[in-house]
Coordinates of C-alpha atoms in Angstrom, one line a residue:
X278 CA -50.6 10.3 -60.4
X279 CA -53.6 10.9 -58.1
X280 CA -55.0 8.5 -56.2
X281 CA -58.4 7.5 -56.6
X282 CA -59.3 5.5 -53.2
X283 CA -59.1 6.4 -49.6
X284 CA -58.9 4.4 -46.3
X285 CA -61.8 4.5 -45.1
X286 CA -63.8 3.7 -42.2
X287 CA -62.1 1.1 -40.1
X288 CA -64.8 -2.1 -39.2
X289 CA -62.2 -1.4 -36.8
X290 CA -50.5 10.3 -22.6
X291 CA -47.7 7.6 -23.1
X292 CA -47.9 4.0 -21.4
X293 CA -45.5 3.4 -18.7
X294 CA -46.2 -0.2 -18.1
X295 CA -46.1 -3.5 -19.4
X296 CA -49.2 -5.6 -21.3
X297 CA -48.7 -8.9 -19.8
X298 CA -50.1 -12.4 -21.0
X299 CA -52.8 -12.7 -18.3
X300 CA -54.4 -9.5 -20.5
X301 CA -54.3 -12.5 -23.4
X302 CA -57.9 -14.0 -24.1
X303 CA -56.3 -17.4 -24.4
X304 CA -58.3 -19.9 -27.1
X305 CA -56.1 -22.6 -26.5
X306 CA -52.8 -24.1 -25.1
X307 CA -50.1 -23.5 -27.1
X308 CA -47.7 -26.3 -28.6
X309 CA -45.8 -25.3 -31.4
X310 CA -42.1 -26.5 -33.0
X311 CA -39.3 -23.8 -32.8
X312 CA -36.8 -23.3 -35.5
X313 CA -34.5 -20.8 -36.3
X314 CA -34.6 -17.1 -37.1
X315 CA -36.3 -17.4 -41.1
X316 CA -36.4 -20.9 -41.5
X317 CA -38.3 -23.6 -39.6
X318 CA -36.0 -26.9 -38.1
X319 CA -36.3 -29.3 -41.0
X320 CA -38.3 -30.3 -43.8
X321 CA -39.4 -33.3 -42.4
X322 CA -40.7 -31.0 -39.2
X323 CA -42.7 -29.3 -41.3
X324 CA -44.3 -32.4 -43.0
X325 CA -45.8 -33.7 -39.7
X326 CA -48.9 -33.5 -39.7
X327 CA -50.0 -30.6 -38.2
X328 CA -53.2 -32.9 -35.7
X329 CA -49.9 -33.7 -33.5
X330 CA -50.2 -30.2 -32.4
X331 CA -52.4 -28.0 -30.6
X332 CA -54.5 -25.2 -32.4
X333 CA -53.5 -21.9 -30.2
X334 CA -54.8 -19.1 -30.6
X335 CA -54.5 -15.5 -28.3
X336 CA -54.6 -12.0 -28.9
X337 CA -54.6 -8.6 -26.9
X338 CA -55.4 -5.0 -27.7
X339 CA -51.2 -3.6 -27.7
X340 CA -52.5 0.2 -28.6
X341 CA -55.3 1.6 -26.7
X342 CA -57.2 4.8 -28.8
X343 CA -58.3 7.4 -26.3
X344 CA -54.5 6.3 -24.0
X345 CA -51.4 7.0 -24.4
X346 CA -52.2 10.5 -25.4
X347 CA -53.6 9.6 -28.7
X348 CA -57.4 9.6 -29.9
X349 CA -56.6 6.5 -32.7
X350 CA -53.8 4.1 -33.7
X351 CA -54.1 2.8 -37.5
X352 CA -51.8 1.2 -39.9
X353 CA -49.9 -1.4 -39.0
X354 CA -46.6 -2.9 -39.4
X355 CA -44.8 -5.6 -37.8
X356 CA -41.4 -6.9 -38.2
X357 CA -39.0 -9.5 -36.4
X358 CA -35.7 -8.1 -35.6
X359 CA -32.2 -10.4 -35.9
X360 CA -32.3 -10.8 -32.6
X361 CA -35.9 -11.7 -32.5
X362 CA -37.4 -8.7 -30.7
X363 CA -41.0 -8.2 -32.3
X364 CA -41.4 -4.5 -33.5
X365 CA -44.8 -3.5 -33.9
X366 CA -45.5 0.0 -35.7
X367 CA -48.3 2.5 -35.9
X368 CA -50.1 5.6 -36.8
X369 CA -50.5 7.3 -33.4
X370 CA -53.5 9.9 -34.5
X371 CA -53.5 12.8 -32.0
X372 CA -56.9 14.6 -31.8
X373 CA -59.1 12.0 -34.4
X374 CA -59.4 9.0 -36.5
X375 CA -59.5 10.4 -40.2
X376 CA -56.2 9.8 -42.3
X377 CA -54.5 13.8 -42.1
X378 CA -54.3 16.2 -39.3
X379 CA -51.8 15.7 -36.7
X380 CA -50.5 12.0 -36.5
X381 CA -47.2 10.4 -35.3
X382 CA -45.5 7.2 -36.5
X383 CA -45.1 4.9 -32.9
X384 CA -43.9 1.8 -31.7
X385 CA -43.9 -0.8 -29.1
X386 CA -41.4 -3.7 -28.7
X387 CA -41.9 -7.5 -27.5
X388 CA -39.0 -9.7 -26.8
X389 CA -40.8 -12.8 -25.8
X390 CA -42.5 -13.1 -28.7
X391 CA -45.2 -10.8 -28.0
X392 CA -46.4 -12.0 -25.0
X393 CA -45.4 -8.5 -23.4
X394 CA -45.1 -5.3 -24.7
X395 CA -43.1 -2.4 -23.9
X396 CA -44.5 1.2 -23.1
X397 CA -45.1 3.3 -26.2
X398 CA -42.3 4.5 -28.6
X399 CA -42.0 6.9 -31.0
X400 CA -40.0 7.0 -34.4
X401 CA -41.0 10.3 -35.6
X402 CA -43.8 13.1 -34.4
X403 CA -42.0 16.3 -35.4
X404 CA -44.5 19.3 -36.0
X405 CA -48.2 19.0 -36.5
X406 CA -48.0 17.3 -39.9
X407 CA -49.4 13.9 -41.0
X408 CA -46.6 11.2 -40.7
X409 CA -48.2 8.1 -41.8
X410 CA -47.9 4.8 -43.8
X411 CA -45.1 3.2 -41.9
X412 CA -43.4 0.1 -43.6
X413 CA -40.4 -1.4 -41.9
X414 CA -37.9 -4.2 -43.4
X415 CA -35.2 -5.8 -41.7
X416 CA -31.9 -6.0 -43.3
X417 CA -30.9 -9.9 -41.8
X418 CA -27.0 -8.9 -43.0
X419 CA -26.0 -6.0 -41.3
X420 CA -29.6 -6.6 -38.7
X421 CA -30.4 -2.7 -39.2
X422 CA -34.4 -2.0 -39.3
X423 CA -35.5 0.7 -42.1
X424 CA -39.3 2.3 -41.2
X425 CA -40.4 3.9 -44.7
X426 CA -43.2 6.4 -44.5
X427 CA -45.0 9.5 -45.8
X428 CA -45.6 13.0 -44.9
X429 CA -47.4 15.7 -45.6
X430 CA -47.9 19.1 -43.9
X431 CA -50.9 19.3 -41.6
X432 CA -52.5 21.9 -43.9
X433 CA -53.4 19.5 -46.9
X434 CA -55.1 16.1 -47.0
X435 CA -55.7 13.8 -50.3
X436 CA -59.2 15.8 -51.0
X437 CA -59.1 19.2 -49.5
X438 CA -62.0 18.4 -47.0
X439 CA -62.5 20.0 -43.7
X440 CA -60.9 23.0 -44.5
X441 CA -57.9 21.9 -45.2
X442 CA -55.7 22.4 -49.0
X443 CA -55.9 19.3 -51.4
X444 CA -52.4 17.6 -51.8
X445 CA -52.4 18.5 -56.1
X446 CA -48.4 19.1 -56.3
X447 CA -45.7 16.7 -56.6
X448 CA -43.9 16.8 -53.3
X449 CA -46.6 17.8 -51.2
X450 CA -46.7 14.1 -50.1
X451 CA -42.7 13.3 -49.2
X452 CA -41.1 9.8 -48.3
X453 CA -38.7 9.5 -45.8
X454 CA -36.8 6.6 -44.3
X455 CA -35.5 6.3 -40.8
X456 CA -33.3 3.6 -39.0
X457 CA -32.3 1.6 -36.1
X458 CA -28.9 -0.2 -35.7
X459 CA -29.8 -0.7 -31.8
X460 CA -32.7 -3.4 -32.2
X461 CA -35.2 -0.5 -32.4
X462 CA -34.5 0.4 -29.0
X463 CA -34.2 4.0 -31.2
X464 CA -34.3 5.6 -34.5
X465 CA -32.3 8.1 -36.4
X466 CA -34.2 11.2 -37.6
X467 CA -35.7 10.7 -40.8
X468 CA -34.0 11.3 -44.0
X469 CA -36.4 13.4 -47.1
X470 CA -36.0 10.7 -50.3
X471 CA -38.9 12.8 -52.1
X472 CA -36.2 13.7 -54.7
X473 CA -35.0 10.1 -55.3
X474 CA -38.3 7.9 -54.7
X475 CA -41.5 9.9 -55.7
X476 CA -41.4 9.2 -59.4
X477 CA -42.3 13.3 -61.5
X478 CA -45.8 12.9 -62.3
X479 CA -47.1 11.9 -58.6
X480 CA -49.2 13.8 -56.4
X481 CA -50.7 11.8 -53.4
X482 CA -48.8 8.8 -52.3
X483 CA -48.7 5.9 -50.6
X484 CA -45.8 3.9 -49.2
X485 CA -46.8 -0.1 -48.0
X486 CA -48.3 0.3 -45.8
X487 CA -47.5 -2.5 -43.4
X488 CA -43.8 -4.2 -44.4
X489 CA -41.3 -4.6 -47.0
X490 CA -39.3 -8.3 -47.7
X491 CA -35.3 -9.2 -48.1
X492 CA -35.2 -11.6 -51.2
X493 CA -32.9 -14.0 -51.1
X494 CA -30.2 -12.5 -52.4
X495 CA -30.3 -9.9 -50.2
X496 CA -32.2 -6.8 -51.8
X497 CA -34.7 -5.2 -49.7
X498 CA -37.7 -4.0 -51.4
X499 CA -40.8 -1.8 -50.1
X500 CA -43.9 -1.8 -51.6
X501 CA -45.4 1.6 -52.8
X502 CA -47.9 2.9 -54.6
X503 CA -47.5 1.8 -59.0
X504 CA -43.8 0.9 -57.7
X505 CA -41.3 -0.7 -55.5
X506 CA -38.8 0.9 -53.5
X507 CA -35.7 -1.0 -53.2
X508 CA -31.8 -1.0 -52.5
X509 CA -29.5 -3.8 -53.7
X510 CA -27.1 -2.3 -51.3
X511 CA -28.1 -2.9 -47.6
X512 CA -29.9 0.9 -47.8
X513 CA -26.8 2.7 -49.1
X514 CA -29.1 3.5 -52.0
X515 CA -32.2 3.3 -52.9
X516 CA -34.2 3.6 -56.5
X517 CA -37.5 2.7 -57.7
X518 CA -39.2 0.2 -60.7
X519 CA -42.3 1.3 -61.7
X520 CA -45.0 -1.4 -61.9
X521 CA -48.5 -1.3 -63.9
X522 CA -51.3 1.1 -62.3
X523 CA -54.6 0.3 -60.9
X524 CA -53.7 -0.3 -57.6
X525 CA -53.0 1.8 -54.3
X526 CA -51.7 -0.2 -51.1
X527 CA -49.1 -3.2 -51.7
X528 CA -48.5 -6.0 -50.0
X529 CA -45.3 -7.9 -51.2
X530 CA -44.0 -11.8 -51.1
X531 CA -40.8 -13.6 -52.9
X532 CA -41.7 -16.6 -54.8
X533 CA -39.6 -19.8 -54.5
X534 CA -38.6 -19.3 -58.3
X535 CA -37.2 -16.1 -57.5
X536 CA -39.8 -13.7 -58.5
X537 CA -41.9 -11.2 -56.5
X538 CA -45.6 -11.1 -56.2
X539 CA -47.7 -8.1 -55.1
X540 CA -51.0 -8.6 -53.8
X541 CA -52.8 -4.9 -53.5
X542 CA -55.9 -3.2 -52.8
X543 CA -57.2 -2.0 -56.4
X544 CA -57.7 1.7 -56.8
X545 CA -61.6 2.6 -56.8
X546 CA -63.0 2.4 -60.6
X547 CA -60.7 -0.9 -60.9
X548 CA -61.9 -2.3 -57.7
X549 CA -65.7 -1.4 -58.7
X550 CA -65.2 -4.3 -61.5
X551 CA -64.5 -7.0 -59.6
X552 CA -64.3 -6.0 -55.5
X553 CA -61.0 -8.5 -55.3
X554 CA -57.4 -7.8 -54.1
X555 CA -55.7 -8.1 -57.1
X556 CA -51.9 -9.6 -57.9
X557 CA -49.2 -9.0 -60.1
X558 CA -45.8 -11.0 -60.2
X559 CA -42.4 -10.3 -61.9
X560 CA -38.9 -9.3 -61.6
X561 CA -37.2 -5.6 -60.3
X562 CA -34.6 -6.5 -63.4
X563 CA -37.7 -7.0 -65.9
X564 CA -41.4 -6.1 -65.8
X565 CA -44.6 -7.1 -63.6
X566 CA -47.6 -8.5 -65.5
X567 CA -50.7 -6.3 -65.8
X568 CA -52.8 -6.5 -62.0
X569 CA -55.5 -8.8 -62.5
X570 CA -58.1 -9.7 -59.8
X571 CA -57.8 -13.2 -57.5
X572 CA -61.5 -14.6 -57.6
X573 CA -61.4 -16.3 -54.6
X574 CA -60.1 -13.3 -52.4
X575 CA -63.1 -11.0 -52.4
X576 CA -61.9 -7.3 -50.8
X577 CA -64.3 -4.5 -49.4
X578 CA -61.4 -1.9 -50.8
X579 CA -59.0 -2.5 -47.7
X580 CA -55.3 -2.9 -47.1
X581 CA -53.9 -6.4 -46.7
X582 CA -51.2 -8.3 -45.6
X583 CA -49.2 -11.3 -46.8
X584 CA -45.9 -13.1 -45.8
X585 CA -44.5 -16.4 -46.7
X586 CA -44.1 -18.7 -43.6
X587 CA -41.7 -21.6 -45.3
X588 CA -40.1 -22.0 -48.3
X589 CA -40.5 -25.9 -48.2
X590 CA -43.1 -26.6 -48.4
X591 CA -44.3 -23.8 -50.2
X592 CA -46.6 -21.9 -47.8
X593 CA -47.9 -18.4 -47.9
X594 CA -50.3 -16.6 -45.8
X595 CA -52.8 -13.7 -46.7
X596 CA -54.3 -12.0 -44.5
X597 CA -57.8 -9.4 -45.8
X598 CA -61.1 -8.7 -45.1
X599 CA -62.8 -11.2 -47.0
X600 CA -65.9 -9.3 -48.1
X601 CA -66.9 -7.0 -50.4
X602 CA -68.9 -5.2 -48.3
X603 CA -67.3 -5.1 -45.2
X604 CA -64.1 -4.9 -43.2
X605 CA -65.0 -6.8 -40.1
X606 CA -64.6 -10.5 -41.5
X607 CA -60.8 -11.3 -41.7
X608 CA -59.5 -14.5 -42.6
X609 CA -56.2 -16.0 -43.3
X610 CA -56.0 -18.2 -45.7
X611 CA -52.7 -20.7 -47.0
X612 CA -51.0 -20.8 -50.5
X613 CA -49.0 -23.8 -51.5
X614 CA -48.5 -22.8 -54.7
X615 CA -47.1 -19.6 -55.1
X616 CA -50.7 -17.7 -54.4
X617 CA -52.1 -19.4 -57.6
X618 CA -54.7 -21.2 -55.2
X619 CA -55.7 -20.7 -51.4
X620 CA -56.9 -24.0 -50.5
X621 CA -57.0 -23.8 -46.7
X622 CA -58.6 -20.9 -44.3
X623 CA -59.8 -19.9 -41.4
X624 CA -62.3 -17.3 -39.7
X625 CA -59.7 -14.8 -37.7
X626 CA -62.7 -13.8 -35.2
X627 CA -64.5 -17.2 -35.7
X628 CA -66.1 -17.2 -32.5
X629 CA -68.1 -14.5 -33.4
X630 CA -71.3 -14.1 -35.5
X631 CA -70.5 -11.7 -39.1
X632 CA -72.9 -9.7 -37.3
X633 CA -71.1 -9.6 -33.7
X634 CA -68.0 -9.1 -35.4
X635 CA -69.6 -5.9 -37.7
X636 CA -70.8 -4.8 -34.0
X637 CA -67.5 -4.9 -32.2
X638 CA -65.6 -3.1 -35.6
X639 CA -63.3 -6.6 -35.7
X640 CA -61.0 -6.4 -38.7
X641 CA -59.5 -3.4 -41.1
X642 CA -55.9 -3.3 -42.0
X643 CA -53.0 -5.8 -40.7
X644 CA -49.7 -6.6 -40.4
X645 CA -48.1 -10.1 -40.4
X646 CA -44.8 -11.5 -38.9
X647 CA -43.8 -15.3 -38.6
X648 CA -42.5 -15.4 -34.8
X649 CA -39.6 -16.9 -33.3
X650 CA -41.3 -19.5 -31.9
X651 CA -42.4 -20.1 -35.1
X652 CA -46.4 -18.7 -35.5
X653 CA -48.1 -15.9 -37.3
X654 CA -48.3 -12.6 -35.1
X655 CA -50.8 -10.4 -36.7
X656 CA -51.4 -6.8 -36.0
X657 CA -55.3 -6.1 -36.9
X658 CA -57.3 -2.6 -36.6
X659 CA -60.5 -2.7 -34.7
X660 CA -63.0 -0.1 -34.0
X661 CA -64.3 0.8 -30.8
X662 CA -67.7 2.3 -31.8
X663 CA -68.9 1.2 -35.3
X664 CA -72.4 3.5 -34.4
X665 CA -69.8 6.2 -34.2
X666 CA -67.2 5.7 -36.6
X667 CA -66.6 9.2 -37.4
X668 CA -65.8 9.8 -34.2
X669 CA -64.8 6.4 -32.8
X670 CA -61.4 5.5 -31.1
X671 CA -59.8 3.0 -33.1
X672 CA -57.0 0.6 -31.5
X673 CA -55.0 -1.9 -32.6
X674 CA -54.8 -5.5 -31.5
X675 CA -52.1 -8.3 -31.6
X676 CA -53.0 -11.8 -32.7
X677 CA -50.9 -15.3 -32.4
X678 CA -51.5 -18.2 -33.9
X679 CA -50.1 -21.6 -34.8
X680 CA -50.5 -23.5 -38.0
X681 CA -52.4 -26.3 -36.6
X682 CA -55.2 -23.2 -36.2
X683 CA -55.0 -21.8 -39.5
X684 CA -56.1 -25.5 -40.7
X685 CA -58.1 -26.3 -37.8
X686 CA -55.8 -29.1 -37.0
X687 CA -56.7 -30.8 -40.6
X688 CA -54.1 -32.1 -42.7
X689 CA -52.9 -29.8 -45.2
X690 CA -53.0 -30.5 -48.7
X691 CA -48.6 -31.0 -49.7
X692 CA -47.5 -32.0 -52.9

């Protein structure tokens, strides 16, 4: 199977020190409820209305292109450990910003809730090959933290442009896993799944990117190109279920009735039809319904991110460019019924004009994580130099914000 889009343009020597929260542009004081790990205090918590709380909003660039020894960092992933360290991964692109050559799969770690971050981390950069696409999952049993990913020698790329081979032969893009059992302090060396994972007929390949979900009873499934990945074992195997075509990068959510939903980036001649991300729901024991295309979220062909922030009420967030045209207008929006509707949503960058935003290369793929201290962190690509983009560093920032923000301290519409 060959894929028919590519990344794209983003609209968007290691660090020894620390990012601290006076490098935060702060929007507003923050004043948020606490609960646990996965689940908020209490149902009636969540039902106060969210005016008794202050909207807060703050973000900071966490990956630097042209530091830290690397020209570009793209693709994010971000996951909360069991002991609540924030783990936010990347590609760390060596000498450019285009998706092959050599890149590296890195990582920085925040345990207070990402108002610091630690110096730059590496899960894997072994030879001059493209290792890319990194999706992590936390296992909340046995707390290990699995980082699925792609590679592919540094002679080939998915079109055989600038001189290099095209990747035409099945295995010439491989997934591998690797782990932590230390709260990703480190990571084992990454195991070769090609055999098990990449279904016969594929060529090019994409695993997530961004993160994988445990459903509530405990599986652990990664979203991959016409698939998902998944183990009902805690990782001590892993097999796939294939799911309809027509799209390329997953996101993934469980539903309260037990099913899963995927919300993906069409694949180019589908996405030319209606320019929307497009969903699909259903079961790893039965089938996923045909992708169709969401009306109301328009896409300019871009990853995007999703993740449920409470079960009850029913409230999921998505997380896009919300264009079809561009990637520098991201917006989150709220689902209280499953991602059938998205009543409520907010401007990520809404201090700035479309145009300002286009100028400064705001927005491009994300990652989302609920906190410990119960917000949305957000990983989001921007680009330094949109008159450049070809050549432009591209960096990676990390946005928090609380609930009352995402409604701009309106009351939300619960059944």
């Amino acid at each position: 199977m060959k894929q028919t889009t590519s990344r794209g343009a983003t609209c968007a020597n290691r660090s020894h020190g620390l990012i601290t929260l006076a490098a935060f542009v702060l929007l507003s004081a923050t004043a948020c409820k606490k609960g646990t790990a996965d689940q908020p205090a209490s149902t009636n918590e969540e039902r106060q209305p969210v005016t008794e709380a202050t909207q807060t909003h703050t973000y900071v660039k966490i990956f630097d292109g042209g530091s830290d020894g690397y020209h570009s960092f793209r693709i994010p992933s971000i996951v909360r450990t069991n002991a609540n360290t924030l783990l936010a991964f990347v590609e760390g692109r060596m000498s450019m910003n285009k998706d092959h050559g050599n890149i590296n799969v890195e990582y920085k770690r925040s345990t207070d809730n990402g108002s610091t971050w630690s110096s730059m981390l590496e899960v894997v950069g072994a030879g001059q090959g493209t290792w890319g696409n990194p999706t992590a999952v936390v296992d909340r049993n046995t707390g290990r933290i699995w980082v699925f990913m792609n590679w592919n020698s540094a002679t080939k790329n998915i079109g055989g442009t600038d001189g290099y081979d095209k990747i035409d032969t099945w295995g010439d893009r491989k997934v591998y896993y690797s782990y932590s059992d230390n709260d990703g302090l480190t990571f084992s060396t990454p195991t070769d799944m090609t055999s098990t994972l990449l279904p016969p007929n594929y060529t090019w390949d994409a695993i997530g990117p961004g993160v994988g979900i445990q459903t509530s009873n405990g599986t652990l499934v990664i979203p991959a190109q016409g698939r998902n990945i998944y183990s009902t074992d805690h990782g001590a195997t892993w097999q796939y279920k294939l799911i309809p075509g027509g799209t390329s990068e997953g996101a993934i959510v469980e539903l309260n009735d037990g099913r899963l939903m995927r919300n993906d980036r069409a694949t180019s001649t589908v996405w030319a039809n209606a320019k929307r991300r497009h969903v699909s729901r259903g079961t790893l024991t039965g089938s996923f319904s045909a992708f169709a295309p969401d009306n109301v979220l328009l896409d300019p062909a871009c990853q995007g991110s999703i993740v449920r922030y409470t079960g009850s009420p029913d409230r999921i967030m998505v997380l896009n460019s919300a264009s079809t045209e561009t990637r520098c207008k991201m917006r989150v929006r709220i689902s209280y019924d499953g991602g059938v509707t998205w009543p409520i949503s907010r401007k990520i960058y809404d201090w700035l004009t479309d145009s300002e935003a286009f100028a400064q290369g705001k927005g491009g793929y994300s990652s989302m994580v609920k906190t410990a201290d119960y917000t949305i962190g957000a990983l989001i690509e921007i680009n330094e130099n949109t008159g450049d983009s070809g050549n432009s560093h591209r960096s990676i920032e990390f946005h928090k914000f609380n609930l009352p923000w995402m409604t701009s301290g309106g009351a939300e519409p619960i059944p």
